[in-house]
Amino acid sequence: MPGRVHSRLLPGAPRWLLGLVALVALPTALLATATRLAPGTTAPDPRLFLPLLLVLHVLLLALLWWRVRSVATELPVWNRFALGAAVFLLCVAASAVLQFVPVPRAVALAPLYWSGALVFPLWYGALVRWNRHSTSTADPNDALNGISAILAIVAILDVALNRPGTRLGELPWWELQAVFAQLAVGAVVLGTALTLPSLSGMGRDPRTWLMVAAQALWVVSAIGTLVAGGQADGWGPVAHPLVILCLAVAATCRSRRSAPRPADAGAATIGAFVVILAATGTLAVGALVDATPLGIWCAGAAAVGAGLRMAVNVRDLAQLTATRREALTDELTGLANRRALLRHVEELTAEGTPVALALLDVDKFKEVNDALGHAAGDELLGLVARRLEPALRAGDLLCRLGGDEFAVVAALEPQDPQTEAALALGTRLHGCMTAPFPVEGMVVHVSASIGVTTTGSDAAGSAQLLRRADVAMYDAKRTGIGVVRYDGDRHADSSGHLALVEELRRALPAGQLVLHHQPQVDVRTGRVHGVEALVRWAHPERGLLGPADFLPLAEVHGLMGPLTEAVLARAVEQLADWRSRGLELRMSVNLSASNLLDAGLPARIGALLDEHGVPAAALVLEVTETVLLTDPDRSLAVIGALAELGTPVSIDDFGTGYSSLAYLRDMPVAELKLDRTFTADLLTDPRTEAIVASTIALAHRLGLHVVAEGVEQEATLDHLERLGCDTSQGYLHSRPVPAEALEAWLAGLGAPAR
Ligand code: C2E
Ligand code: MG
Ligand code: MG
């Protein structure tokens, strides 16, 4: 048994202090009981009793002081108990001193009588934090509820018991109210203490029962005092030492694990409501029975306090609702967010409603964001959100999942053909994106890649549905098809695109990226004067992957920078190698949007060229016009630096992007590559021919070199020659091939790879 007691005490607890408390408290309580029960006397002599109580309070304070200083746990609880004990000590000391001053006995004891009410906020706060000490959601407003409840009880007691002609009615108001206050405080604190045992699983923490016992003693003694007819005959002297003993033991015991609960707005509201009812009821009864003004004031104050508490609760609840709403809303667009989407899908699937989900990713959003800045990016996203709304049907939910991803959840009728409905949704959304967007005074064309899927027969969960739509969306992006429906057979495997990104990350340093070269032929002489380097990924398992298979991934996942560096390094090495063997070719390398925003790129290219002794003019850098127009200012700076370096800049896929001629004037570009679509239609469409002819003429007037891409037929080449085109590139001459194959072709040793 001593072992068990020992194990329950805190390590280093001053047991001698605890022993002293017990040694003084128990005899004091016994003495008070004996005096109370002895015929002729009702209360111990304060001159003897108060010094004993003073000693007890000093000992208790010392113990609590030790607890606060040496034990880190539950600090907010025990420093309040300690502070309360200090207030108690001062009150007892005041009463003890007043015994030796010639004042009426009742006045001398007043500090002692009122000490319980004074200490209330501290001990009540301590008990409240006992529950919450590890949740950090302590609700200081609870004190308002507690005080209102005390006032309500005081009012009820006053209206019920403070009747003229009774023994209690004859007592001075400050003495009677002190008993009422003591009972009310005791009742409220007892109510709070009673919630403690449940926190530690009903009784696993004996300290909680000690708290209950202490408060119960307090209440019982106050009731006893009222029954006996006043403090002079009360039970306070019996209870007081025992309360101190309970507290002292609790302060030295180990804490047990408890399960703190957050503030319960519901309970607080009900509590406030009960207090309002009790207070207003007391007011009504008080008016009927002609109660004392004090009782009326207390009831009124209780009603006001509880009313305030209720108002605070209502405000808290309103805030909670707002927080919930915010948690389900995307801040930027005001649309529902991912959480709301998942929840909505789950609700629909739970009730067995078939669901279609469309996931939309804005193409080239990153370019706009990088080039025009985040404010423009945000503006564009807001415009996209508004643009998509008309595509919705009643009940559809449009969400922004984050970044440039949007999604629509549509509840389908069970009889609807699901696949068609999902595709129709995707097509409607895609249609909304065709017109250009006015962003920061510019006209920006962005399209979208959309993946659609349905819950289907296997009742897919929300996360699975989202993943499928994502896979389909990625397929749409990769292939350039606007809307793709998830197809289990085809896509089950492609969900590994994230794995592919990781592989690509590792492929870069592992040298798995290789260059194929497509010759560029002088239209007049037929001589090959350059090549375009086109990247391929020699994937160890999947074989040779084309740019479309991994470049979008690289762009989306921020790998374009390192990828371009790797391509440039290989290209310049190859150029140096050829030049060392007398093969004087120039090489074109493609740059992406993000490359043109990298102000350090020109310097790095310069260093690379220097390192390999390759003249800058041998390296041509291709940029698409889309990129140029999204951020003319920043691109201009990089292009200017490249031109200064001596590397010619070429505009790739000319004619497919924004048809603005301004940048031809403003940017120091040296070459223009007519897009394949023009070359293909050159012979069949007179309007295309007119465009090509005037573009070549314009380019020449501006001093630009013109390359026609995608030349597949001899007749096209002849026509291009007539129009004055400088260079031809296309399958007619050769497909892109590895360096050795190109060398062999050039040497006339191998057949051109057609
Ligand atoms: P691009 O720069 O316009 O390259 C020309 C593309 O057209 C190449 O496709 C080429 O194989 C193809 N092509 C050439 N002649 C013909 C023809 O006669 N008929 C047809 N139908 N196609 C022809 P590829 O190699 O698949 O490259 C596609 C795109 O990927 C390139 O378009 C370029 O934008 C991008 N790309 C390739 N390599 C790189 C790179 O290293 N970095 C960057 N940023 N982009 C690259
Ligand atoms: Mg190119
Ligand atoms: Mg091109």
PDB file of N, CA, C and O and ligand atoms in Angstrom, residues 518 532 534-536 547 551 560 567 590-592 622 652-653 676 709-712 730-731 736, ligand 1:
ATOM      1  N   GLN A 518      17.508  16.959 -87.697  1.00  0.00           N
ATOM      2  CA  GLN A 518      16.810  17.004 -88.983  1.00  0.00           C
ATOM      3  C   GLN A 518      17.490  18.074 -89.847  1.00  0.00           C
ATOM      4  O   GLN A 518      17.618  19.217 -89.419  1.00  0.00           O
ATOM      5  N   GLU A 532      18.200  20.854 -87.230  1.00  0.00           N
ATOM      6  CA  GLU A 532      17.478  21.195 -86.000  1.00  0.00           C
ATOM      7  C   GLU A 532      17.646  20.019 -85.047  1.00  0.00           C
ATOM      8  O   GLU A 532      17.444  18.863 -85.439  1.00  0.00           O
ATOM      9  N   LEU A 534      16.370  17.824 -82.197  1.00  0.00           N
ATOM     10  CA  LEU A 534      15.074  17.508 -81.591  1.00  0.00           C
ATOM     11  C   LEU A 534      15.283  16.424 -80.539  1.00  0.00           C
ATOM     12  O   LEU A 534      15.892  15.386 -80.814  1.00  0.00           O
ATOM     13  N   VAL A 535      14.781  16.713 -79.348  1.00  0.00           N
ATOM     14  CA  VAL A 535      15.110  15.835 -78.223  1.00  0.00           C
ATOM     15  C   VAL A 535      14.272  14.553 -78.242  1.00  0.00           C
ATOM     16  O   VAL A 535      13.112  14.547 -78.657  1.00  0.00           O
ATOM     17  N   ARG A 536      14.875  13.474 -77.790  1.00  0.00           N
ATOM     18  CA  ARG A 536      14.199  12.183 -77.617  1.00  0.00           C
ATOM     19  C   ARG A 536      14.646  11.630 -76.276  1.00  0.00           C
ATOM     20  O   ARG A 536      15.739  11.924 -75.815  1.00  0.00           O
ATOM     21  N   PRO A 547       9.116  13.988 -78.107  1.00  0.00           N
ATOM     22  CA  PRO A 547       8.937  15.155 -77.230  1.00  0.00           C
ATOM     23  C   PRO A 547       7.524  15.269 -76.659  1.00  0.00           C
ATOM     24  O   PRO A 547       7.359  15.670 -75.513  1.00  0.00           O
ATOM     25  N   LEU A 551       7.679  16.293 -72.879  1.00  0.00           N
ATOM     26  CA  LEU A 551       7.894  17.734 -72.719  1.00  0.00           C
ATOM     27  C   LEU A 551       6.773  18.426 -71.922  1.00  0.00           C
ATOM     28  O   LEU A 551       7.063  19.250 -71.060  1.00  0.00           O
ATOM     29  N   MET A 560      11.800  21.968 -67.207  1.00  0.00           N
ATOM     30  CA  MET A 560      12.194  22.482 -68.518  1.00  0.00           C
ATOM     31  C   MET A 560      13.583  23.124 -68.482  1.00  0.00           C
ATOM     32  O   MET A 560      14.336  23.019 -69.451  1.00  0.00           O
ATOM     33  N   VAL A 567      19.985  19.574 -73.194  1.00  0.00           N
ATOM     34  CA  VAL A 567      19.923  19.580 -74.658  1.00  0.00           C
ATOM     35  C   VAL A 567      20.997  20.511 -75.226  1.00  0.00           C
ATOM     36  O   VAL A 567      21.722  20.144 -76.168  1.00  0.00           O
ATOM     37  N   ASN A 590      15.560  24.165 -79.703  1.00  0.00           N
ATOM     38  CA  ASN A 590      14.286  24.765 -79.286  1.00  0.00           C
ATOM     39  C   ASN A 590      14.341  25.229 -77.835  1.00  0.00           C
ATOM     40  O   ASN A 590      14.789  24.489 -76.954  1.00  0.00           O
ATOM     41  N   LEU A 591      13.853  26.428 -77.593  1.00  0.00           N
ATOM     42  CA  LEU A 591      13.724  26.908 -76.214  1.00  0.00           C
ATOM     43  C   LEU A 591      12.243  26.933 -75.861  1.00  0.00           C
ATOM     44  O   LEU A 591      11.402  27.148 -76.733  1.00  0.00           O
ATOM     45  N   SER A 592      11.967  26.732 -74.590  1.00  0.00           N
ATOM     46  CA  SER A 592      10.556  26.783 -74.188  1.00  0.00           C
ATOM     47  C   SER A 592      10.273  28.112 -73.498  1.00  0.00           C
ATOM     48  O   SER A 592      11.171  28.913 -73.259  1.00  0.00           O
ATOM     49  N   GLU A 622      15.551  28.552 -81.212  1.00  0.00           N
ATOM     50  CA  GLU A 622      14.173  28.685 -81.700  1.00  0.00           C
ATOM     51  C   GLU A 622      13.221  28.960 -80.548  1.00  0.00           C
ATOM     52  O   GLU A 622      13.254  28.265 -79.529  1.00  0.00           O
ATOM     53  N   ASP A 652       9.845  30.092 -84.223  1.00  0.00           N
ATOM     54  CA  ASP A 652       9.376  28.771 -84.623  1.00  0.00           C
ATOM     55  C   ASP A 652       7.857  28.791 -84.817  1.00  0.00           C
ATOM     56  O   ASP A 652       7.173  29.620 -84.226  1.00  0.00           O
ATOM     57  N   ASP A 653       7.367  27.881 -85.613  1.00  0.00           N
ATOM     58  CA  ASP A 653       5.920  27.707 -85.819  1.00  0.00           C
ATOM     59  C   ASP A 653       5.244  29.033 -86.159  1.00  0.00           C
ATOM     60  O   ASP A 653       4.148  29.325 -85.683  1.00  0.00           O
ATOM     61  N   ARG A 676       4.375  24.234 -90.249  1.00  0.00           N
ATOM     62  CA  ARG A 676       4.083  23.108 -91.131  1.00  0.00           C
ATOM     63  C   ARG A 676       2.708  23.223 -91.790  1.00  0.00           C
ATOM     64  O   ARG A 676       2.506  22.803 -92.931  1.00  0.00           O
ATOM     65  N   GLU A 709       8.964  24.727 -92.683  1.00  0.00           N
ATOM     66  CA  GLU A 709       8.978  23.455 -91.948  1.00  0.00           C
ATOM     67  C   GLU A 709       8.031  22.466 -92.611  1.00  0.00           C
ATOM     68  O   GLU A 709       7.078  22.872 -93.282  1.00  0.00           O
ATOM     69  N   GLY A 710       8.268  21.199 -92.370  1.00  0.00           N
ATOM     70  CA  GLY A 710       7.328  20.160 -92.800  1.00  0.00           C
ATOM     71  C   GLY A 710       7.213  19.999 -94.307  1.00  0.00           C
ATOM     72  O   GLY A 710       6.135  19.693 -94.818  1.00  0.00           O
ATOM     73  N   VAL A 711       8.313  20.199 -95.000  1.00  0.00           N
ATOM     74  CA  VAL A 711       8.277  20.029 -96.461  1.00  0.00           C
ATOM     75  C   VAL A 711       8.350  18.534 -96.763  1.00  0.00           C
ATOM     76  O   VAL A 711       9.306  17.864 -96.396  1.00  0.00           O
ATOM     77  N   GLU A 712       7.295  18.029 -97.397  1.00  0.00           N
ATOM     78  CA  GLU A 712       7.238  16.582 -97.621  1.00  0.00           C
ATOM     79  C   GLU A 712       7.280  16.227 -99.106  1.00  0.00           C
ATOM     80  O   GLU A 712       7.526  15.082 -99.461  1.00  0.00           O
ATOM     81  N   GLY A 730      12.191  19.147 -93.684  1.00  0.00           N
ATOM     82  CA  GLY A 730      11.023  18.269 -93.702  1.00  0.00           C
ATOM     83  C   GLY A 730      11.401  16.857 -94.091  1.00  0.00           C
ATOM     84  O   GLY A 730      12.555  16.552 -94.402  1.00  0.00           O
ATOM     85  N   TYR A 731      10.384  15.990 -94.036  1.00  0.00           N
ATOM     86  CA  TYR A 731      10.615  14.579 -94.317  1.00  0.00           C
ATOM     87  C   TYR A 731      11.114  14.365 -95.746  1.00  0.00           C
ATOM     88  O   TYR A 731      11.707  13.331 -96.045  1.00  0.00           O
ATOM     89  N   PRO A 736      14.079  13.435 -88.565  1.00  0.00           N
ATOM     90  CA  PRO A 736      15.134  13.660 -87.582  1.00  0.00           C
ATOM     91  C   PRO A 736      15.812  12.321 -87.278  1.00  0.00           C
ATOM     92  O   PRO A 736      15.128  11.324 -87.056  1.00  0.00           O
TER      93      PRO A 736
HETATM   94  P1  C2E B   1       9.317  21.861 -83.860  1.00  0.00           P
HETATM   95  O1  C2E B   1      10.403  22.630 -83.230  1.00  0.00           O
HETATM   96  O2  C2E B   1       8.376  22.594 -84.736  1.00  0.00           O
HETATM   97  O3  C2E B   1       9.993  20.683 -84.608  1.00  0.00           O
HETATM   98  C1  C2E B   1       9.568  20.178 -85.799  1.00  0.00           C
HETATM   99  C2  C2E B   1       8.720  18.964 -85.580  1.00  0.00           C
HETATM  100  O4  C2E B   1       8.120  18.646 -86.799  1.00  0.00           O
HETATM  101  C3  C2E B   1       9.553  17.744 -85.190  1.00  0.00           C
HETATM  102  O5  C2E B   1       8.734  16.918 -84.380  1.00  0.00           O
HETATM  103  C4  C2E B   1       9.773  17.079 -86.497  1.00  0.00           C
HETATM  104  O6  C2E B   1      10.010  15.686 -86.407  1.00  0.00           O
HETATM  105  C5  C2E B   1       8.477  17.329 -87.193  1.00  0.00           C
HETATM  106  N1  C2E B   1       8.658  17.321 -88.624  1.00  0.00           N
HETATM  107  C6  C2E B   1       9.731  17.699 -89.334  1.00  0.00           C
HETATM  108  N2  C2E B   1       9.523  17.545 -90.659  1.00  0.00           N
HETATM  109  C7  C2E B   1       8.275  17.074 -90.782  1.00  0.00           C
HETATM  110  C8  C2E B   1       7.467  16.723 -91.913  1.00  0.00           C
HETATM  111  O7  C2E B   1       7.865  16.792 -93.060  1.00  0.00           O
HETATM  112  N3  C2E B   1       6.213  16.286 -91.658  1.00  0.00           N
HETATM  113  C9  C2E B   1       5.734  16.169 -90.428  1.00  0.00           C
HETATM  114  N4  C2E B   1       4.510  15.739 -90.242  1.00  0.00           N
HETATM  115  N5  C2E B   1       6.467  16.499 -89.331  1.00  0.00           N
HETATM  116  C10 C2E B   1       7.726  16.945 -89.528  1.00  0.00           C
HETATM  117  P2  C2E B   1       9.239  16.370 -83.024  1.00  0.00           P
HETATM  118  O8  C2E B   1      10.651  15.967 -83.105  1.00  0.00           O
HETATM  119  O9  C2E B   1       8.238  15.375 -82.585  1.00  0.00           O
HETATM  120  O10 C2E B   1       9.194  17.636 -82.110  1.00  0.00           O
HETATM  121  C11 C2E B   1       8.000  18.206 -81.805  1.00  0.00           C
HETATM  122  C12 C2E B   1       8.167  19.476 -81.056  1.00  0.00           C
HETATM  123  O11 C2E B   1       8.776  19.253 -79.785  1.00  0.00           O
HETATM  124  C13 C2E B   1       9.109  20.441 -81.734  1.00  0.00           C
HETATM  125  O12 C2E B   1       8.446  21.136 -82.729  1.00  0.00           O
HETATM  126  C14 C2E B   1       9.514  21.327 -80.615  1.00  0.00           C
HETATM  127  O13 C2E B   1       8.547  22.324 -80.400  1.00  0.00           O
HETATM  128  C15 C2E B   1       9.513  20.387 -79.456  1.00  0.00           C
HETATM  129  N6  C2E B   1      10.871  20.001 -79.147  1.00  0.00           N
HETATM  130  C16 C2E B   1      11.646  19.061 -79.699  1.00  0.00           C
HETATM  131  N7  C2E B   1      12.853  19.026 -79.105  1.00  0.00           N
HETATM  132  C17 C2E B   1      12.854  19.993 -78.177  1.00  0.00           C
HETATM  133  C18 C2E B   1      13.818  20.483 -77.238  1.00  0.00           C
HETATM  134  O14 C2E B   1      14.960  20.026 -77.173  1.00  0.00           O
HETATM  135  N8  C2E B   1      13.457  21.499 -76.416  1.00  0.00           N
HETATM  136  C19 C2E B   1      12.221  22.049 -76.510  1.00  0.00           C
HETATM  137  N9  C2E B   1      11.919  23.043 -75.668  1.00  0.00           N
HETATM  138  N10 C2E B   1      11.282  21.631 -77.357  1.00  0.00           N
HETATM  139  C20 C2E B   1      11.612  20.616 -78.211  1.00  0.00           C
END
